[in-house]
XYZ file of C-alpha atoms in Angstrom:
312
model
C -68.177 33.481 -11.328
C -70.257 30.342 -11.415
C -70.396 27.576 -13.999
C -67.715 26.354 -16.374
C -68.764 28.244 -19.499
C -67.355 31.691 -20.175
C -70.167 34.110 -21.090
C -69.912 35.502 -24.606
C -70.443 38.981 -23.166
C -67.496 38.685 -20.777
C -64.930 41.353 -21.619
C -61.326 40.212 -22.001
C -59.031 41.465 -19.252
C -56.372 43.459 -21.058
C -55.743 46.515 -18.839
C -54.910 47.170 -15.163
C -58.334 48.806 -14.763
C -60.182 45.730 -16.005
C -57.954 43.539 -13.859
C -58.730 45.595 -10.750
C -62.454 45.389 -11.464
C -62.110 41.606 -11.725
C -60.136 41.483 -8.465
C -62.719 43.585 -6.619
C -65.535 41.367 -7.905
C -63.705 38.178 -6.965
C -62.864 39.405 -3.475
C -66.566 39.961 -2.822
C -67.516 36.568 -4.267
C -64.753 34.739 -2.404
C -65.668 36.305 0.927
C -69.309 35.438 0.334
C -68.494 31.831 -0.625
C -65.905 31.145 2.075
C -67.100 33.203 5.029
C -64.919 32.544 8.078
C -63.850 29.056 6.918
C -60.345 27.996 5.882
C -59.091 27.272 2.363
C -56.329 24.899 1.262
C -54.375 25.637 -1.918
C -51.879 23.422 -3.739
C -49.367 26.127 -4.656
C -47.162 24.878 -7.479
C -45.527 28.257 -7.999
C -46.794 28.491 -11.563
C -48.613 31.562 -12.833
C -52.143 30.258 -12.254
C -51.816 28.942 -8.701
C -49.690 31.963 -7.729
C -52.367 34.384 -8.926
C -55.043 32.402 -7.084
C -52.902 32.512 -3.926
C -52.407 36.275 -4.160
C -56.108 36.801 -4.815
C -57.119 34.678 -1.825
C -54.585 36.419 0.425
C -56.277 39.730 -0.405
C -59.737 38.244 0.113
C -59.319 36.110 3.247
C -55.753 36.592 4.526
C -54.621 33.993 7.055
C -57.665 31.808 6.379
C -55.674 30.536 3.382
C -53.211 27.677 3.870
C -50.834 27.041 0.955
C -49.044 23.726 0.453
C -46.065 23.749 -1.902
C -44.977 20.192 -2.731
C -41.403 20.112 -3.993
C -41.726 16.820 -5.860
C -38.305 17.087 -7.454
C -39.652 17.884 -10.928
C -39.451 21.681 -10.837
C -37.075 23.921 -12.752
C -33.944 25.415 -11.202
C -34.686 27.937 -8.434
C -38.470 27.598 -8.458
C -39.034 26.171 -4.947
C -36.848 28.929 -3.498
C -38.819 31.597 -5.357
C -42.146 30.298 -4.025
C -40.857 30.528 -0.454
C -39.373 33.987 -0.974
C -42.495 35.501 -2.547
C -45.263 33.909 -0.504
C -43.698 33.281 2.900
C -41.239 36.160 3.115
C -42.917 38.878 1.031
C -46.658 38.132 1.291
C -46.636 36.550 4.780
C -48.747 33.603 3.628
C -49.442 30.471 5.657
C -47.086 28.311 3.597
C -46.337 24.636 4.244
C -43.427 23.119 2.309
C -43.226 19.344 2.826
C -40.137 17.691 1.377
C -41.160 14.280 0.004
C -37.580 13.164 -0.668
C -38.551 9.499 -0.482
C -41.597 9.965 -2.667
C -40.165 11.137 -5.964
C -40.786 8.062 -8.075
C -44.236 8.642 -9.549
C -45.130 12.233 -10.365
C -48.897 12.583 -10.291
C -49.675 9.982 -7.624
C -46.941 11.103 -5.282
C -47.949 14.758 -5.526
C -51.522 13.838 -4.633
C -50.406 11.513 -1.823
C -48.202 14.155 -0.227
C -50.857 16.834 -0.614
C -53.494 14.553 0.922
C -51.183 13.762 3.840
C -50.715 17.468 4.564
C -54.453 18.101 4.251
C -55.188 15.439 6.857
C -52.923 17.235 9.358
C -54.948 20.458 9.143
C -58.167 21.142 11.032
C -61.205 23.130 9.994
C -60.516 23.363 6.251
C -63.630 23.084 4.106
C -62.488 24.612 0.809
C -59.863 23.613 -1.752
C -58.543 26.348 -4.059
C -57.172 25.493 -7.495
C -55.474 27.450 -10.262
C -57.799 26.065 -12.921
C -58.017 28.329 -15.974
C -60.371 28.201 -18.954
C -58.113 26.243 -21.373
C -57.815 23.522 -18.690
C -61.581 23.087 -18.767
C -61.841 23.189 -22.555
C -58.936 20.807 -23.194
C -59.927 18.294 -20.543
C -62.839 17.368 -22.785
C -60.966 15.154 -25.223
C -57.579 16.854 -25.743
C -55.623 15.951 -22.617
C -56.090 15.401 -18.917
C -55.233 18.274 -16.589
C -53.942 17.683 -13.083
C -56.272 20.302 -11.627
C -59.467 19.136 -13.350
C -60.761 16.116 -11.514
C -57.304 15.075 -10.369
C -57.640 14.953 -6.578
C -59.110 12.108 -4.525
C -62.835 12.298 -3.841
C -62.319 11.423 -0.178
C -60.688 14.809 0.478
C -64.268 16.149 0.642
C -63.563 19.809 -0.119
C -65.725 22.397 -1.815
C -63.800 23.881 -4.742
C -62.711 27.515 -5.012
C -61.587 28.373 -8.572
C -61.596 32.164 -9.005
C -59.765 32.316 -12.367
C -61.392 29.328 -14.071
C -63.002 31.467 -16.791
C -59.806 33.356 -17.651
C -57.254 32.688 -20.380
C -53.540 32.707 -19.553
C -52.922 36.242 -20.811
C -55.747 37.520 -18.598
C -54.360 35.679 -15.585
C -51.048 37.495 -16.099
C -52.767 40.904 -16.162
C -54.593 40.031 -12.930
C -51.360 38.799 -11.314
C -49.620 42.050 -12.192
C -52.497 44.041 -10.688
C -52.245 41.926 -7.523
C -48.639 42.998 -7.071
C -46.893 39.715 -7.856
C -43.314 40.151 -9.150
C -42.786 40.170 -12.908
C -40.495 37.133 -12.784
C -43.425 35.148 -11.406
C -46.289 36.678 -13.408
C -44.486 36.464 -16.733
C -42.626 33.243 -16.080
C -42.823 30.369 -18.505
C -46.053 28.359 -18.323
C -45.292 25.082 -16.588
C -47.258 21.807 -16.546
C -48.640 20.574 -13.229
C -46.620 17.312 -13.354
C -43.498 19.419 -13.838
C -40.515 18.242 -15.840
C -41.969 14.744 -15.723
C -43.939 15.421 -18.910
C -40.771 16.689 -20.592
C -38.813 13.588 -19.615
C -40.714 11.606 -22.225
C -41.544 8.007 -21.476
C -40.107 6.369 -18.364
C -38.548 8.891 -15.949
C -34.977 8.334 -14.795
C -32.883 10.586 -12.549
C -30.104 11.089 -15.104
C -32.467 11.972 -17.956
C -34.541 14.214 -15.671
C -31.359 16.081 -14.739
C -30.510 16.422 -18.442
C -33.949 17.982 -19.053
C -33.436 20.416 -16.170
C -29.934 21.451 -17.278
C -30.773 21.797 -20.979
C -33.897 23.804 -20.098
C -31.797 26.166 -17.979
C -29.396 26.712 -20.905
C -32.263 27.425 -23.306
C -33.846 29.933 -20.919
C -30.502 31.611 -20.251
C -29.748 32.027 -23.968
C -33.242 33.298 -24.788
C -32.897 35.903 -22.017
C -29.465 36.996 -23.299
C -30.810 37.376 -26.848
C -33.989 39.356 -26.125
C -36.442 36.501 -26.557
C -37.456 36.080 -22.912
C -40.394 38.480 -23.101
C -41.078 37.929 -26.783
C -41.693 34.172 -26.893
C -44.674 32.867 -24.924
C -43.237 29.457 -24.001
C -39.993 27.634 -24.623
C -38.549 24.491 -23.108
C -36.643 21.294 -23.758
C -37.842 17.691 -23.782
C -35.879 14.440 -23.922
C -37.373 11.181 -25.254
C -36.612 7.776 -23.791
C -34.219 6.555 -26.487
C -30.627 7.139 -27.556
C -28.876 7.643 -30.867
C -25.320 7.066 -32.040
C -22.842 9.917 -31.792
C -19.122 10.684 -31.705
C -17.302 12.123 -28.690
C -13.545 12.717 -28.788
C -13.269 10.412 -31.776
C -15.132 7.553 -30.132
C -18.562 6.122 -30.872
C -21.048 6.952 -28.135
C -24.769 6.761 -27.488
C -26.675 9.757 -26.158
C -30.131 11.292 -25.897
C -31.549 13.877 -28.287
C -32.771 17.137 -26.764
C -35.885 18.629 -28.384
C -36.247 22.426 -28.341
C -39.781 23.874 -28.349
C -40.588 27.596 -28.710
C -44.144 28.764 -29.402
C -46.326 31.849 -29.303
C -50.001 32.014 -28.368
C -52.551 34.241 -26.663
C -54.909 31.727 -25.124
C -53.002 28.384 -25.378
C -55.746 26.970 -27.590
C -53.636 27.440 -30.742
C -49.920 28.169 -31.082
C -47.386 29.142 -33.724
C -43.674 28.313 -33.746
C -41.199 31.114 -33.023
C -38.738 31.859 -35.836
C -35.576 31.473 -33.748
C -32.431 32.739 -35.532
C -30.414 29.838 -36.879
C -27.154 31.172 -35.431
C -28.741 31.167 -31.969
C -29.980 27.613 -32.447
C -26.448 26.576 -33.391
C -25.032 28.253 -30.284
C -27.634 26.621 -28.013
C -26.880 23.262 -29.641
C -23.176 23.693 -28.976
C -23.773 24.580 -25.321
C -26.193 21.722 -24.656
C -24.061 19.049 -26.318
C -20.951 20.321 -24.507
C -22.451 20.993 -21.069
C -25.204 18.397 -20.579
C -24.104 14.831 -19.887
C -25.204 11.959 -22.164
C -26.654 14.235 -24.889
C -25.413 14.125 -28.490
C -28.154 15.726 -30.598
C -30.384 18.809 -30.469
C -33.623 18.992 -32.485
C -36.023 21.910 -33.067
C -39.777 21.222 -33.096
C -41.426 23.077 -36.009
C -44.991 21.864 -35.411
C -47.764 24.366 -34.570
C -50.856 23.692 -32.464
C -52.846 22.092 -33.982
C -51.878 19.450 -35.036
C -49.432 19.171 -32.144
C -50.107 20.206 -28.565
C -47.678 22.638 -26.913
C -46.301 20.004 -24.516
C -45.211 16.606 -25.798
C -47.099 14.625 -23.154
């Protein structure tokens, strides 16, 4: 696929048969584009980059080098899952640098660490990215995407973007056809900068941990109550301000946790899931009891448009 405009005649990928036809076509195109050269992929572990990794493994095997940067802003268990699936199950060339001292600025530090790893590798001429079609559409005036013009020009790579004309639902069908596990293919969409865009405003370690823990509670309760496969995306966000509360009869100050749960097909528009009120009350009770420095839970009722799915 060439160009950044999806042809009007392009059939939506909705079945395993259509997905396999897409995979076969992409394998031919990738082999033609790449030849015997090497490709570098920033593997976040999200749906898009994971599908690109699996596709490139089928097309060029060990010519692919994946770099997974654990920048400290991922959800619980995600770095471990990336290693298990791609290193242990798919035998990928996987590099996992641990930038423990570089976790202060999300976007810049990710790029810096990735660039450092790229400089250590010889003979790589291509950079693969998990760019999908909404990234391209929304980067023109809606919001900046980390994988659209986000890497330094001096890396001097030719781009490989095999799923850039697909919508998220199509990427999932392709990932399933490629043999990726369901818990990776159907996982929650996740922003490139990680939990940093859900720790609204200035990022602090304690508030980042509160985002991670409250998000884990929300995902656990949705799974228990049959919403895991029903709701397209759900997460928590915490703004950079506190409100007055009462804990054990004493006045306290704590952060509010914002719950977001939306449904969409292509991420261009989204509706809000009608979460049962009793479940919202239970989630509120768990978060306020189990997550430190939190004293309120709010539910975001705004569709897209006028809001975007993420808060930042």
